[in-house]
Amino acid sequence: MSLFFDSLKLRLLLLASIPLLRRAERRSARLRELLHEESFVLQIRTADGVVGYYQLRGGVLSLHRGEHRRPDFVQHWQTAGDALRVMLSRDETDMLRAIEAGQCRLQGRFAVALWFNEAMKIARAA
């Protein structure tokens, strides 16, 4: 049952990120600037079945369900619980610990991950 709830919570977290980013976009010149950079697709997936991707295109960041055929960057988590724990943490070293522990694999253009990290920091602060 915990697996089901962790998967549901992760989906809700991904969905909640879009309104937070939209609100931050209205308040932050830096985020508006970031949104007009090069297009990308950042996919988040778990071994237990949660799959979605963020797509930046034409200044608009959107979230989609399912798997993208050619993502620019992929976060592959062992479980939705691992992803939740790290994504909700304010300690940036938790991501490094998850990678070292084999809970998360990263693949692709790391500039996309850096972009997303900066955008989420701005959204949290707004």
PDB file of N, CA, C and O in Angstrom, residues 41-45 51-54 66-76:
ATOM      1  N   VAL A  41      13.671  18.498 -22.769  1.00  0.00           N
ATOM      2  CA  VAL A  41      12.742  17.573 -22.120  1.00  0.00           C
ATOM      3  C   VAL A  41      13.497  16.910 -20.981  1.00  0.00           C
ATOM      4  O   VAL A  41      14.567  16.325 -21.185  1.00  0.00           O
ATOM      5  N   LEU A  42      12.948  17.032 -19.757  1.00  0.00           N
ATOM      6  CA  LEU A  42      13.503  16.383 -18.574  1.00  0.00           C
ATOM      7  C   LEU A  42      12.496  15.339 -18.123  1.00  0.00           C
ATOM      8  O   LEU A  42      11.361  15.667 -17.780  1.00  0.00           O
ATOM      9  N   GLN A  43      12.901  14.084 -18.155  1.00  0.00           N
ATOM     10  CA  GLN A  43      11.999  12.988 -17.794  1.00  0.00           C
ATOM     11  C   GLN A  43      12.318  12.487 -16.398  1.00  0.00           C
ATOM     12  O   GLN A  43      13.476  12.355 -16.032  1.00  0.00           O
ATOM     13  N   ILE A  44      11.268  12.196 -15.647  1.00  0.00           N
ATOM     14  CA  ILE A  44      11.400  11.592 -14.321  1.00  0.00           C
ATOM     15  C   ILE A  44      10.658  10.274 -14.368  1.00  0.00           C
ATOM     16  O   ILE A  44       9.501  10.219 -14.758  1.00  0.00           O
ATOM     17  N   ARG A  45      11.367   9.230 -13.975  1.00  0.00           N
ATOM     18  CA  ARG A  45      10.736   7.913 -13.980  1.00  0.00           C
ATOM     19  C   ARG A  45      11.197   7.112 -12.783  1.00  0.00           C
ATOM     20  O   ARG A  45      12.256   7.374 -12.240  1.00  0.00           O
ATOM     21  N   VAL A  51       5.993   7.764 -14.385  1.00  0.00           N
ATOM     22  CA  VAL A  51       6.725   8.345 -15.504  1.00  0.00           C
ATOM     23  C   VAL A  51       6.046   9.644 -15.926  1.00  0.00           C
ATOM     24  O   VAL A  51       4.838   9.689 -16.106  1.00  0.00           O
ATOM     25  N   GLY A  52       6.860  10.681 -16.067  1.00  0.00           N
ATOM     26  CA  GLY A  52       6.365  11.957 -16.555  1.00  0.00           C
ATOM     27  C   GLY A  52       7.539  12.777 -17.036  1.00  0.00           C
ATOM     28  O   GLY A  52       8.693  12.450 -16.757  1.00  0.00           O
ATOM     29  N   TYR A  53       7.245  13.841 -17.769  1.00  0.00           N
ATOM     30  CA  TYR A  53       8.346  14.674 -18.228  1.00  0.00           C
ATOM     31  C   TYR A  53       7.928  16.133 -18.307  1.00  0.00           C
ATOM     32  O   TYR A  53       6.781  16.466 -18.551  1.00  0.00           O
ATOM     33  N   TYR A  54       8.911  16.973 -18.033  1.00  0.00           N
ATOM     34  CA  TYR A  54       8.776  18.411 -18.191  1.00  0.00           C
ATOM     35  C   TYR A  54       9.329  18.767 -19.553  1.00  0.00           C
ATOM     36  O   TYR A  54      10.372  18.260 -19.957  1.00  0.00           O
ATOM     37  N   GLY A  66       3.462  10.067 -18.964  1.00  0.00           N
ATOM     38  CA  GLY A  66       3.999   9.111 -19.910  1.00  0.00           C
ATOM     39  C   GLY A  66       5.472   9.319 -20.178  1.00  0.00           C
ATOM     40  O   GLY A  66       6.147  10.104 -19.526  1.00  0.00           O
ATOM     41  N   GLU A  67       5.932   8.596 -21.162  1.00  0.00           N
ATOM     42  CA  GLU A  67       7.361   8.571 -21.486  1.00  0.00           C
ATOM     43  C   GLU A  67       7.619   9.310 -22.793  1.00  0.00           C
ATOM     44  O   GLU A  67       6.903   9.129 -23.765  1.00  0.00           O
ATOM     45  N   HIS A  68       8.651  10.136 -22.785  1.00  0.00           N
ATOM     46  CA  HIS A  68       9.062  10.848 -23.991  1.00  0.00           C
ATOM     47  C   HIS A  68      10.021   9.949 -24.777  1.00  0.00           C
ATOM     48  O   HIS A  68      10.840   9.245 -24.186  1.00  0.00           O
ATOM     49  N   ARG A  69       9.929   9.992 -26.087  1.00  0.00           N
ATOM     50  CA  ARG A  69      10.784   9.129 -26.923  1.00  0.00           C
ATOM     51  C   ARG A  69      12.258   9.500 -26.835  1.00  0.00           C
ATOM     52  O   ARG A  69      13.114   8.628 -26.877  1.00  0.00           O
ATOM     53  N   ARG A  70      12.555  10.802 -26.763  1.00  0.00           N
ATOM     54  CA  ARG A  70      13.951  11.237 -26.764  1.00  0.00           C
ATOM     55  C   ARG A  70      14.188  12.372 -25.765  1.00  0.00           C
ATOM     56  O   ARG A  70      14.411  13.507 -26.154  1.00  0.00           O
ATOM     57  N   PRO A  71      14.162  12.045 -24.472  1.00  0.00           N
ATOM     58  CA  PRO A  71      14.390  13.101 -23.485  1.00  0.00           C
ATOM     59  C   PRO A  71      15.844  13.569 -23.517  1.00  0.00           C
ATOM     60  O   PRO A  71      16.746  12.806 -23.866  1.00  0.00           O
ATOM     61  N   ASP A  72      16.049  14.819 -23.141  1.00  0.00           N
ATOM     62  CA  ASP A  72      17.402  15.359 -23.069  1.00  0.00           C
ATOM     63  C   ASP A  72      18.095  14.944 -21.781  1.00  0.00           C
ATOM     64  O   ASP A  72      19.327  14.840 -21.733  1.00  0.00           O
ATOM     65  N   PHE A  73      17.306  14.729 -20.742  1.00  0.00           N
ATOM     66  CA  PHE A  73      17.859  14.339 -19.444  1.00  0.00           C
ATOM     67  C   PHE A  73      16.844  13.449 -18.739  1.00  0.00           C
ATOM     68  O   PHE A  73      15.641  13.700 -18.809  1.00  0.00           O
ATOM     69  N   VAL A  74      17.340  12.413 -18.040  1.00  0.00           N
ATOM     70  CA  VAL A  74      16.459  11.476 -17.337  1.00  0.00           C
ATOM     71  C   VAL A  74      16.949  11.286 -15.905  1.00  0.00           C
ATOM     72  O   VAL A  74      18.133  11.056 -15.672  1.00  0.00           O
ATOM     73  N   GLN A  75      16.006  11.404 -14.965  1.00  0.00           N
ATOM     74  CA  GLN A  75      16.226  10.980 -13.578  1.00  0.00           C
ATOM     75  C   GLN A  75      15.495   9.648 -13.452  1.00  0.00           C
ATOM     76  O   GLN A  75      14.269   9.598 -13.612  1.00  0.00           O
ATOM     77  N   HIS A  76      16.225   8.583 -13.187  1.00  0.00           N
ATOM     78  CA  HIS A  76      15.608   7.260 -13.031  1.00  0.00           C
ATOM     79  C   HIS A  76      15.771   6.843 -11.576  1.00  0.00           C
ATOM     80  O   HIS A  76      16.870   6.558 -11.125  1.00  0.00           O
TER      81      HIS A  76
END
